[in-house]
Coordinates of C-alpha atoms in Angstrom, one line a residue:
Chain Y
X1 CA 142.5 248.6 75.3
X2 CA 140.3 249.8 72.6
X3 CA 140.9 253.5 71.3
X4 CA 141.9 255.6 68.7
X5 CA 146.0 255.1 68.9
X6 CA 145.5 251.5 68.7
X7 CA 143.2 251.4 65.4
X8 CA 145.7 253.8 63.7
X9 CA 148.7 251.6 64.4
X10 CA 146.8 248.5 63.6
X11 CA 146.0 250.0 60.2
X12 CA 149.4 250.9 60.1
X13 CA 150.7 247.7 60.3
X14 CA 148.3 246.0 57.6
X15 CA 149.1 248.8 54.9
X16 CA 152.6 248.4 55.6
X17 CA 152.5 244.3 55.2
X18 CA 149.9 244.4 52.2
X19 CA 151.7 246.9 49.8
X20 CA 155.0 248.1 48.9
X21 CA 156.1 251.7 51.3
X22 CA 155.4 254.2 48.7
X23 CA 151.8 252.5 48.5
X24 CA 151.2 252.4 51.9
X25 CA 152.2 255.9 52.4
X26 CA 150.1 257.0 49.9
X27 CA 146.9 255.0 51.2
X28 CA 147.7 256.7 54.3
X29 CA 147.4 260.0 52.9
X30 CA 144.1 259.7 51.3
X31 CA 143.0 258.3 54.4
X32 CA 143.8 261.2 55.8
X33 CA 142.5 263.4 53.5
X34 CA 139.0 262.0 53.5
X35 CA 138.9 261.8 57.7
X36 CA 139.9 265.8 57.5
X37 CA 137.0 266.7 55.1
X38 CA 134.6 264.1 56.9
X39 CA 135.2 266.3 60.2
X40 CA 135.2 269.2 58.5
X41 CA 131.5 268.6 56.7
X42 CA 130.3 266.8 60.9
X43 CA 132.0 270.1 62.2
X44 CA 130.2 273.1 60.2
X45 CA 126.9 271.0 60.8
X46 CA 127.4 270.9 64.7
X47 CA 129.0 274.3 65.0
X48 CA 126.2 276.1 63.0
X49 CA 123.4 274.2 64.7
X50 CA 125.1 275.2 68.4
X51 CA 125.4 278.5 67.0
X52 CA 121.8 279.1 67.0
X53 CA 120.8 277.0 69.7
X54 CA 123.2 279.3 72.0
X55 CA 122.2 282.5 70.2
X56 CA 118.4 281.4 71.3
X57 CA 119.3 280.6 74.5
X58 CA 121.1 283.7 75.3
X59 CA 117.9 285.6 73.4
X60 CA 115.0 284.1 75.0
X61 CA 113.6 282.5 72.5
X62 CA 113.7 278.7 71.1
X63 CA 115.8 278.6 67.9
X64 CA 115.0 276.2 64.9
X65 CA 112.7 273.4 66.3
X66 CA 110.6 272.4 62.8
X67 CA 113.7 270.4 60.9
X68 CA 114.1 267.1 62.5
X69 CA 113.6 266.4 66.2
X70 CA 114.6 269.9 68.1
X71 CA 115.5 271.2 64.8
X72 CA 118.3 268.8 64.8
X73 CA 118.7 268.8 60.9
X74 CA 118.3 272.1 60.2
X75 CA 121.5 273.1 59.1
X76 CA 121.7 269.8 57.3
X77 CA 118.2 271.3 55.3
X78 CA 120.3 274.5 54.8
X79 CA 123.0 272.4 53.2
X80 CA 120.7 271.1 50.8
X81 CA 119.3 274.8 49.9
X82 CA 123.0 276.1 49.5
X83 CA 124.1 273.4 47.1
X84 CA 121.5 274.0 44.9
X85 CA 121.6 277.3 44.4
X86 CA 122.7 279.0 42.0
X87 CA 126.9 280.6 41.9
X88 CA 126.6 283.8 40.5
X89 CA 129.8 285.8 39.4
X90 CA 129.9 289.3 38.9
X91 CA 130.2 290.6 35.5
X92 CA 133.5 292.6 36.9
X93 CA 135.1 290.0 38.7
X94 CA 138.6 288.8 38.4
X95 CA 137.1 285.1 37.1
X96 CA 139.7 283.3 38.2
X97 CA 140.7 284.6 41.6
X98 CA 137.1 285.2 42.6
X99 CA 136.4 281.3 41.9
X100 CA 139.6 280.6 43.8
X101 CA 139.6 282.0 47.3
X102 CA 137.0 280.2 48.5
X103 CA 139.1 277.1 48.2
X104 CA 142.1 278.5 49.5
X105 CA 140.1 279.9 52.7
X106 CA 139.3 276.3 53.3
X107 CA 142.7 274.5 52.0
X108 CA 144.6 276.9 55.0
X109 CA 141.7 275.7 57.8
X110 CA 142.3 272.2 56.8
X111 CA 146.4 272.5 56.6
X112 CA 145.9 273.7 60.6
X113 CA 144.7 270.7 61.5
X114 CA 147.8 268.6 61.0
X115 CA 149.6 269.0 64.4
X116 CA 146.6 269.1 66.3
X117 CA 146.1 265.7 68.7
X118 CA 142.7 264.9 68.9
X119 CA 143.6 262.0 71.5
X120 CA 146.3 260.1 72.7
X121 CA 148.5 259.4 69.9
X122 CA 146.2 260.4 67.8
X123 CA 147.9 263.4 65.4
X124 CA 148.5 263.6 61.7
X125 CA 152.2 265.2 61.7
X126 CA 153.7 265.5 65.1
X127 CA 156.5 268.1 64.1
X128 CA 159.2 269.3 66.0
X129 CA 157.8 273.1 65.9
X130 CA 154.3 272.6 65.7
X131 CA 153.1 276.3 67.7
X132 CA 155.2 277.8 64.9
X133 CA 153.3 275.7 62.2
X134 CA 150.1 276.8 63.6
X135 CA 150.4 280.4 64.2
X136 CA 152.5 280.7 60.4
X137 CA 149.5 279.0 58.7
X138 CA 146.6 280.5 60.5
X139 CA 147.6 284.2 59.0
X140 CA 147.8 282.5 55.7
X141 CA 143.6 283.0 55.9
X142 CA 143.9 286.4 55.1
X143 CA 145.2 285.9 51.8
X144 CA 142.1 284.1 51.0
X145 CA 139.6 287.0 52.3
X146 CA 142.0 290.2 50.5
X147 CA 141.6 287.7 46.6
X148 CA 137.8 287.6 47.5
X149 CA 137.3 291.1 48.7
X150 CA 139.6 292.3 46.0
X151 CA 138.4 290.3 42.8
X152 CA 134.8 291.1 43.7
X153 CA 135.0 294.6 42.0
X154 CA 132.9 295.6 44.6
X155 CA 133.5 298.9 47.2
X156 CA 132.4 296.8 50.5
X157 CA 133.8 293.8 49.4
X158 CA 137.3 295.6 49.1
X159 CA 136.7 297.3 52.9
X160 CA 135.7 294.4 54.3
X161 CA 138.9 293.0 52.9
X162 CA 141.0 295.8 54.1
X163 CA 139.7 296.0 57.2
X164 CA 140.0 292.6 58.0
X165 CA 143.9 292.0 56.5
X166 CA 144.7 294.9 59.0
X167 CA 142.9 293.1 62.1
X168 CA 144.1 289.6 61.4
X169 CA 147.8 291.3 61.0
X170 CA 147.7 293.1 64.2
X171 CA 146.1 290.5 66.4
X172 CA 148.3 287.7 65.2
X173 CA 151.1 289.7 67.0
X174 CA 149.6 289.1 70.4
X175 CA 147.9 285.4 70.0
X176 CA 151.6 284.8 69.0
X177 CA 153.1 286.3 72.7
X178 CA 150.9 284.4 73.9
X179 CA 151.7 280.9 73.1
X180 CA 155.2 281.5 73.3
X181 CA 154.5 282.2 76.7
X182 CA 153.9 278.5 77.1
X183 CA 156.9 277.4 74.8
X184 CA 159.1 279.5 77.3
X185 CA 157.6 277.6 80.3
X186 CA 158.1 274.0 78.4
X187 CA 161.3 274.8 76.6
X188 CA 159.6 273.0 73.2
X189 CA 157.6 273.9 70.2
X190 CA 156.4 270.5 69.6
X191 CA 152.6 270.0 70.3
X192 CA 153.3 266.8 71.9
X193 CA 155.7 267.6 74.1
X194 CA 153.7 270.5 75.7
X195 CA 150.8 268.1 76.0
X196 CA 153.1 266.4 77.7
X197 CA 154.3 268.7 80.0
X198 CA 151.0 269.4 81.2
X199 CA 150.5 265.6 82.5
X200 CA 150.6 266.8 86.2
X201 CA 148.2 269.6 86.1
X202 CA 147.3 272.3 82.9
X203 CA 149.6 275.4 82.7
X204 CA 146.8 277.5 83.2
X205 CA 147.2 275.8 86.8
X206 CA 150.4 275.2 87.0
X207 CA 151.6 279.2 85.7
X208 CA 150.3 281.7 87.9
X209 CA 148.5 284.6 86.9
X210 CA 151.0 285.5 84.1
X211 CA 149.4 282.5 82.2
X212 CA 146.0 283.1 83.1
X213 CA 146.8 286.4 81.4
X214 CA 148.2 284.8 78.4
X215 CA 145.3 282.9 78.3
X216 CA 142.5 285.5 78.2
X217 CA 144.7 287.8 76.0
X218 CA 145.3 284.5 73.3
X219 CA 141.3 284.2 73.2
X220 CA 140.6 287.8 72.7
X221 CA 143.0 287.9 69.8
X222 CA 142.0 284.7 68.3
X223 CA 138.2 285.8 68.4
X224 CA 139.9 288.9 66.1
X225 CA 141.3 286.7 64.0
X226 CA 138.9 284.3 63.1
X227 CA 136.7 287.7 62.6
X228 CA 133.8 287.2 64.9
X229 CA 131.6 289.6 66.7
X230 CA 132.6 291.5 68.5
X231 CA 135.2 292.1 65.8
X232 CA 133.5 291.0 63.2
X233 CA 134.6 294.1 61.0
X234 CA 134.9 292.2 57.9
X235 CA 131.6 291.7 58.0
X236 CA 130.0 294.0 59.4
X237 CA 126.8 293.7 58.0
X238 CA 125.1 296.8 59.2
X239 CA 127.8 299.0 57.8
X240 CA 129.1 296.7 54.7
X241 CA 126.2 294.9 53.7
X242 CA 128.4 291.3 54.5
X243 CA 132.0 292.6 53.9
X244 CA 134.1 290.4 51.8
X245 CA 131.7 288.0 50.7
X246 CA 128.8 290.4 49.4
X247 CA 129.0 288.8 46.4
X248 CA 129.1 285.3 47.0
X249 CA 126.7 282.9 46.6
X250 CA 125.6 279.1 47.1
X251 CA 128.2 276.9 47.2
X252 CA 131.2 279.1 47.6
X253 CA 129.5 281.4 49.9
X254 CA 129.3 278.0 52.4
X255 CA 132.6 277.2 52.1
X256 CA 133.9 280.5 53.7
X257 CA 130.9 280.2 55.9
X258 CA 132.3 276.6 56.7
X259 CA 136.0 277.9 56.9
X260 CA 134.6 280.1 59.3
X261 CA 133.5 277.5 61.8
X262 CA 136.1 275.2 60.9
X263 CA 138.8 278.2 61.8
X264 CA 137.0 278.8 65.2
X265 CA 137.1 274.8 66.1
X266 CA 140.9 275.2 65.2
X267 CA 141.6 278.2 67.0
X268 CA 139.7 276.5 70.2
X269 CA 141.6 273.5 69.8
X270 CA 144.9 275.2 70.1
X271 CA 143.8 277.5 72.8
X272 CA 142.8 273.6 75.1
X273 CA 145.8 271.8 73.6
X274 CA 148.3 274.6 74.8
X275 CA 146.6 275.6 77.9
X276 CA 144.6 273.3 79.2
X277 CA 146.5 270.4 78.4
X278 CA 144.5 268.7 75.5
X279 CA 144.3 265.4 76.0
X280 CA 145.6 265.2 79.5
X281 CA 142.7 264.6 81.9
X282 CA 142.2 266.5 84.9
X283 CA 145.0 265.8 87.3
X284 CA 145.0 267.3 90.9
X285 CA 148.1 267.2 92.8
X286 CA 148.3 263.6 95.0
X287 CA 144.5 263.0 95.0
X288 CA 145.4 259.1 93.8
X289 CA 141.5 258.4 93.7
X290 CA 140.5 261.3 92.3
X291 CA 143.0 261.0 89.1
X292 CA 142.3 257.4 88.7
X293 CA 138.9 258.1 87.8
X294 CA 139.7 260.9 85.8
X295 CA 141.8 258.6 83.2
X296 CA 139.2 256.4 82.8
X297 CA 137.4 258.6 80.4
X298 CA 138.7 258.4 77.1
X299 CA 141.4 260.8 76.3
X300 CA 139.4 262.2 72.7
X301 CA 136.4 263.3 75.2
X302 CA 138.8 265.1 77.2
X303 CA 140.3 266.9 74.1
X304 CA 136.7 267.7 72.6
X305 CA 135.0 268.9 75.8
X306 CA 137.4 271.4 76.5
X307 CA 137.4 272.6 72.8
X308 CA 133.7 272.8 72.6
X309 CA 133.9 274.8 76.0
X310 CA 135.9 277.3 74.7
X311 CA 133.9 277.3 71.1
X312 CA 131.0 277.7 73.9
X313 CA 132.9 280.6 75.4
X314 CA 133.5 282.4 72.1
X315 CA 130.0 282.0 71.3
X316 CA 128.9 283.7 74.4
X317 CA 131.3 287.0 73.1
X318 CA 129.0 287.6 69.7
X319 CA 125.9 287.2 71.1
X320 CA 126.5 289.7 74.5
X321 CA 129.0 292.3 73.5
X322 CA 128.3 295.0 70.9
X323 CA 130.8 295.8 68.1
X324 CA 133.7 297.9 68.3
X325 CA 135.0 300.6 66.1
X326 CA 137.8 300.1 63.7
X327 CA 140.1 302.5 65.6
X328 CA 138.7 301.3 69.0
X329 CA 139.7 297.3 67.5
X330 CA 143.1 298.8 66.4
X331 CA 143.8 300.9 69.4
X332 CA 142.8 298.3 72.1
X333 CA 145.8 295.5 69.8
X334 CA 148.4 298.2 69.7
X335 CA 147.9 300.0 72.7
X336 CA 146.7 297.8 75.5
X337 CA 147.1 293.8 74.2
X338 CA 150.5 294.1 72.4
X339 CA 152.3 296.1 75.5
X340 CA 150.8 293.9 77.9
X341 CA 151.9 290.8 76.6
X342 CA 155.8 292.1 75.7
X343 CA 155.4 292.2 79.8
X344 CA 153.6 289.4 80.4
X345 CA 156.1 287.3 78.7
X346 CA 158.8 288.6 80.6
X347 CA 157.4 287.8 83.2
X348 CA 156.8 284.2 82.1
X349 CA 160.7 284.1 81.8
X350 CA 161.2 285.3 84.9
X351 CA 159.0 282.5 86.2
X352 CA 160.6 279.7 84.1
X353 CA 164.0 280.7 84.9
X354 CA 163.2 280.8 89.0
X355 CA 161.0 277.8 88.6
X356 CA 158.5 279.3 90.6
X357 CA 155.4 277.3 88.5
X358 CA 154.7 274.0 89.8
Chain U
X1 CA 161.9 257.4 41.3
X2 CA 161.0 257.4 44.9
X3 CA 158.4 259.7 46.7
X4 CA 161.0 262.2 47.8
X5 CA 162.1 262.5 44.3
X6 CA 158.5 263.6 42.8
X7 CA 158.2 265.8 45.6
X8 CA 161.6 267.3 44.8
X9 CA 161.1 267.9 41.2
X10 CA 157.2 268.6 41.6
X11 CA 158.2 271.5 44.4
X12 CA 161.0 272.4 41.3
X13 CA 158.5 273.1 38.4
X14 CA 156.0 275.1 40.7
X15 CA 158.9 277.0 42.1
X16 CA 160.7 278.1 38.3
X17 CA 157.1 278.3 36.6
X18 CA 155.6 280.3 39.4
X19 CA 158.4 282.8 39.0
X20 CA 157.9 283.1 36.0
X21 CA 154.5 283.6 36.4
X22 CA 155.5 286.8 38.0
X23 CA 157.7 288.6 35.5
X24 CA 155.2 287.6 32.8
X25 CA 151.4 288.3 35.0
X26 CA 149.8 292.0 33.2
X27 CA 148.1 292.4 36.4
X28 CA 150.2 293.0 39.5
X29 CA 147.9 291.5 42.0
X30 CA 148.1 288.3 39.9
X31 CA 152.3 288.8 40.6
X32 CA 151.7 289.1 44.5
X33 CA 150.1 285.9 44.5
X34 CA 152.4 284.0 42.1
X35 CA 155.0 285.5 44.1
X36 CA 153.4 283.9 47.6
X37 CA 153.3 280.5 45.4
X38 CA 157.2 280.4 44.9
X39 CA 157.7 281.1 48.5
X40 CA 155.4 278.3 49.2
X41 CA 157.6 275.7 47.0
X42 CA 160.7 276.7 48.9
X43 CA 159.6 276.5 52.3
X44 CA 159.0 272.5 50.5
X45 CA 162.3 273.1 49.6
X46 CA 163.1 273.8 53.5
X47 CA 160.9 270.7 54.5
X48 CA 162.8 268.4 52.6
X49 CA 165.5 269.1 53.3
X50 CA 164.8 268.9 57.5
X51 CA 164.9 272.7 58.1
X52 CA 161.6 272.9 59.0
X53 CA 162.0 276.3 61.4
X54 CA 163.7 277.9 57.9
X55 CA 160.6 276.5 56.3
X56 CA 158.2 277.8 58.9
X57 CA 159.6 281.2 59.0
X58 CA 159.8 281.3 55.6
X59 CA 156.3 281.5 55.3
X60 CA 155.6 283.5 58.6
X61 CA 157.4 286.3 57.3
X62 CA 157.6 286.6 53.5
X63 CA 153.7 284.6 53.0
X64 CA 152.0 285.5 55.6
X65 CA 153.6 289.5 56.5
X66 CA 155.5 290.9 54.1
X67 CA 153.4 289.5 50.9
X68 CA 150.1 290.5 52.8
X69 CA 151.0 294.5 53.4
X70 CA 152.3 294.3 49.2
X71 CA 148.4 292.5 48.4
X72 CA 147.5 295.8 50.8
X73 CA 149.4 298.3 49.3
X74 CA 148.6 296.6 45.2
X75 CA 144.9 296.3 45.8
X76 CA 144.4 299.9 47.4
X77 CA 146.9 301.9 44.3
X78 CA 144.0 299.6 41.7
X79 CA 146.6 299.3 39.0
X80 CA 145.1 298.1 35.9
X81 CA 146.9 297.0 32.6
X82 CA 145.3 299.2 30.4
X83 CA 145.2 302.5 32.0
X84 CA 149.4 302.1 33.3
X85 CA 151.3 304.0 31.4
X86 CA 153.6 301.3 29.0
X87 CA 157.6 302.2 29.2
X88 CA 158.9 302.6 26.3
X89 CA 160.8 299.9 23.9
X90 CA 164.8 300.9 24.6
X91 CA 164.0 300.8 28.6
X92 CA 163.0 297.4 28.0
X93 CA 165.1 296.2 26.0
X94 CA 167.9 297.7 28.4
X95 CA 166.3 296.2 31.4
X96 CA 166.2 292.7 29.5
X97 CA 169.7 292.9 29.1
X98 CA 170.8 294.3 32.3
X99 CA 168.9 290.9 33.8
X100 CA 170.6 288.8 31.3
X101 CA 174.0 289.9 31.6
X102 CA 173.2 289.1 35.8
X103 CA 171.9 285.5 35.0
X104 CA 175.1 285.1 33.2
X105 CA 177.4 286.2 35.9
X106 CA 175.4 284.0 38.4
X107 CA 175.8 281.2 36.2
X108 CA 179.8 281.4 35.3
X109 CA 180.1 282.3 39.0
X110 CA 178.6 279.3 40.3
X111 CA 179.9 276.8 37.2
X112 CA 183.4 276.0 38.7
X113 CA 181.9 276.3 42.6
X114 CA 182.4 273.4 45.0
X115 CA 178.4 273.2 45.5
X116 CA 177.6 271.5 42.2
X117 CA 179.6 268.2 43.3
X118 CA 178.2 267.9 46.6
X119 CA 174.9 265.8 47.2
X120 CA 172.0 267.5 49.0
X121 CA 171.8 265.6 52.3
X122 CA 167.7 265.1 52.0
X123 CA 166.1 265.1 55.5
X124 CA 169.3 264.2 57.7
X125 CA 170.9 267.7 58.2
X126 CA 170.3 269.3 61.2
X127 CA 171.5 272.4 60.5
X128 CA 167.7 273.9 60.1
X129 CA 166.4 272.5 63.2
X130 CA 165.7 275.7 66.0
X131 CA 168.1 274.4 68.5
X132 CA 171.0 274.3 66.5
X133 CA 169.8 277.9 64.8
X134 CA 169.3 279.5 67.9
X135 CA 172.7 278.1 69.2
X136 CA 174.8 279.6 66.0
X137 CA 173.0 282.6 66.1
X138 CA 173.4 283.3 69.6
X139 CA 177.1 282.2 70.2
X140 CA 179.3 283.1 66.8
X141 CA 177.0 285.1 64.9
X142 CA 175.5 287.3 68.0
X143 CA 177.0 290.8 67.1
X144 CA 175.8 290.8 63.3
X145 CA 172.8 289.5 65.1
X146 CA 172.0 292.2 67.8
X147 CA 173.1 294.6 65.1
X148 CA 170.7 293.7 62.3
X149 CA 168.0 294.3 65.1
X150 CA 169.2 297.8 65.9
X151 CA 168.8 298.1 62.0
X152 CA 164.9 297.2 62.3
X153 CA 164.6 299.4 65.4
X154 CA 165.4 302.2 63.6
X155 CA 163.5 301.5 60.5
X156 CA 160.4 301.6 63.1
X157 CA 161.4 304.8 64.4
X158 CA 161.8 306.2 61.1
X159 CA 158.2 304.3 59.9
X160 CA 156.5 306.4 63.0
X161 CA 158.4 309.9 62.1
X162 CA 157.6 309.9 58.2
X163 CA 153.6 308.5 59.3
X164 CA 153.2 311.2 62.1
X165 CA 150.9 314.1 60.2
X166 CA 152.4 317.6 61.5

């Protein structure tokens, strides 16, 4: 049958018969590389276009409808106006690091992707701890944002920065309960496997309200970590003028835009791969007619319609709730998310150990 | 010189020059970050040699917590070269020493050690693996284990008593 798995191995197979291992190998990496930044550019044009199609939609009003049909190549237009204009650096900037930390905002987006499976079979690096991988290499963003806020020389830059290192720290902390709340229930920390578990029904089915609680808390922190409203307090551009990237322009102001994006699409993914079973398609108990039609569609729709759900869902957060305060964002982590999910995950274990899920 | 071999000496040069990147760096900001560099060579270190749950929390805790609160604490004291106060000659002479005469003790230590004859098995141990780490740590090693979290308990509790204002 025709999908993704198949062309990969087929490609495989001809590197590996054309050219000597280490070639092959190699190949396979810039392939890799160059399907990565290929989704990446596709994936800050959609993202940013949906953005303002939902914002209109929840606003009343049209959104960009002159660009292309239905304002379809707008953000494709704005491209075009960033990479043309000019890349200022401030006269008191650390040169070096300022230049840098757009990169490295997108080099950690782009290392995230490589246990994710888009489709069956279809993952860069399946690894034997993958949840680890992810939720190690998703606070490494914050790094990027304290070197930009830092070398801008620049009082909101430097708050923004500040404010956001001590969100992304904090929330971490409970995104990470959650997951392992799933690795308890499967007994692995490979993505694969817990794709795998899920082939009879999602663990958001399958786990009882402990899971269902896992999930909502694991979206709540992630929309804190990927700084969006409403805890967009790196930004915060009513009280910081734009937080950590005040003083970027052009082209390296769009990358962190673009990391941005790309960090929420990652951050979805994770959140449908771990709890609503990624690829799997919608399986429902012993309905043998029911789940027959439900493989037929391909497993990489599966995988991207539940993603762009929950980038849906996210979306719908910024544009109806207002803002919070930076002791109401730290207080609600530390006092209500963080001892809820120490409980929650005992009571995962509790569950695991009875075998009470399904 | 296969693929596992440039890795190993790539990982090698990033990790030694990066190091010293931090002892030489004027601005201590520039240190933290040359310091979260060398961490990131030896969690390739880990990699290769198939510990990747050493490698993992290698990064989670020293990259991603421990390096982020010094960035923190760095950025907010705004050190800059000029305006620091320079020690004087004799401490730094006496500090150069004290590290030298450490470097040789590590050295002569290590020069007649079993390690240097044994070859690194590269990506067939499976010491590092989570299953076997969590089985040691949990069966012989559980006391030091349970102990060493007591240790961080109370460095919390003493955190919350020197941070609480009255």
């Amino acid at each position: 049958m025709w999908s993704l798995s198949g062309i990969t191995s087929e490609i495989n197979h001809w590197l590996y018969e054309s050219f000597s291992p280490f070639w092959a190998v190699t190949i396979e990496m810039a392939l890799v590389c160059v399907l990565v930044i290929t989704l990446f550019a596709v994936l800050g044009l959609i993202l940013v276009l949906m953005e303002r199609k939902v914002s209109a939609y929840m606003q009343i009003r049209l959104g960009p409808n002159r660009v292309g049909p239905k304002g379809m190549f707008q953000t494709v237009a704005d491209t075009v106006k960033l990479l043309v204009k000019e890349g200022l650096t401030p006269a008191g900037a650390d040169k070096v690091m300022f230049n840098l930390a757009p990169f490295i905002a997108m080099i950690s987006a782009m290392l995230l992707m490589a246990p994710i499976a888009f489709a069956r079979n279809f993952q860069i690096w399946d690894l034997n701890i993958g949840v680890l991988y992810l939720s190690a290499v998703s606070s490494l963003s914050v790094i990027a944002i304290l070197m930009a806020g830092w070398s801008s020389n620049n009082k909101y830059s430097l708050l923004g920065a500040m404010r956001s290192g001590a969100q992304i720290v904090s929330y971490e902390l409970s995104a990470g309960l959650s997951l392992l709340s799933i690795v308890v229930l499967t007994g692995s920390l490979s993505v694969s496997e817990i794709i795998q578990s899920q082939a009879d029904g999602w663990w958001i089915f399958k786990g009882h309200l402990p899971v269902i609680l896992s999930f909502i808390i694991f979206i709540i922190a992630v929309t804190a970590e990927t700084n969006r409203a409403p805890f967009d307090m790196a930004e915060a551009e009513s009280e910081l003028t734009a937080g950590f990237h005040t003083e970027y322009s052009g082209m390296k102001f769009a990358l962190f835009f673009l990391a941005e994006y790309v960090n929420v699409f990652i951050v979805c993914a994770i959140a449908a791969t771990i709890f609503l079973g990624g690829w799997m398609p919608l399986h429902i108990g012993n309905w043998e007619g029911f789940n027959k039609i439900m493989d037929y569609v391909p497993s990489s729709m599966w995988f991207f319609g539940k993603t762009f759900f929950l980038i849906f869902v996210i979306m719908w957060f910024r544009w109806t709730f207002p803002r919070l305060r930076i002791d109401q964002l730290l207080n609600l982590e530390w006092k209500y998310l963080l001892p809820i999910s120490m409980v929650n995950i005992l009571l995962v274990t509790l569950i695991a150990i009875m075998k009470w899920h399904f | 010189m296969n693929i596992t071999e440039i890795l190993f000496w790539f990982l090698t040069a990033l990790a030694i020059l990066s190091a010293l990147m931090v002892v030489f760096s004027r601005n201590p900001v520039h240190s933290v970050l040359w310091l979260i560099l060398v961490f990131f060579a030896i969690s390739g270190h880990y990699i290769m040699l198939n510990a990747q749950f050493l490698a993992i929390v290698n990064l989670i805790v020293y990259a991603g917590a421990i390096m982020v609160l010094f960035l923190f604490v760095i950025m907010l004291m705004n050190m800059n070269s000029d305006s620091e106060p320079q020690k004087n000659k004799w401490l730094k002479m006496a500090g150069t020493v004290a590290g030298g005469s450490l470097l040789l003790i590590l050295v002569a230590a290590l020069k007649n050690s079993e390690v240097q004859y044994q070859k690194v098995e590269g990506a067939q141990g499976t010491i590092g693996l989570i299953h076997n780490l969590g089985k040691t740590l949990f069966t012989d090693y559980v006391v030091p284990f349970e102990i060493s979290s007591v240790l961080f308990l109370s460095a919390m509790v003493g955190a919350v008593v020197i941070g609480k204002k009255d």
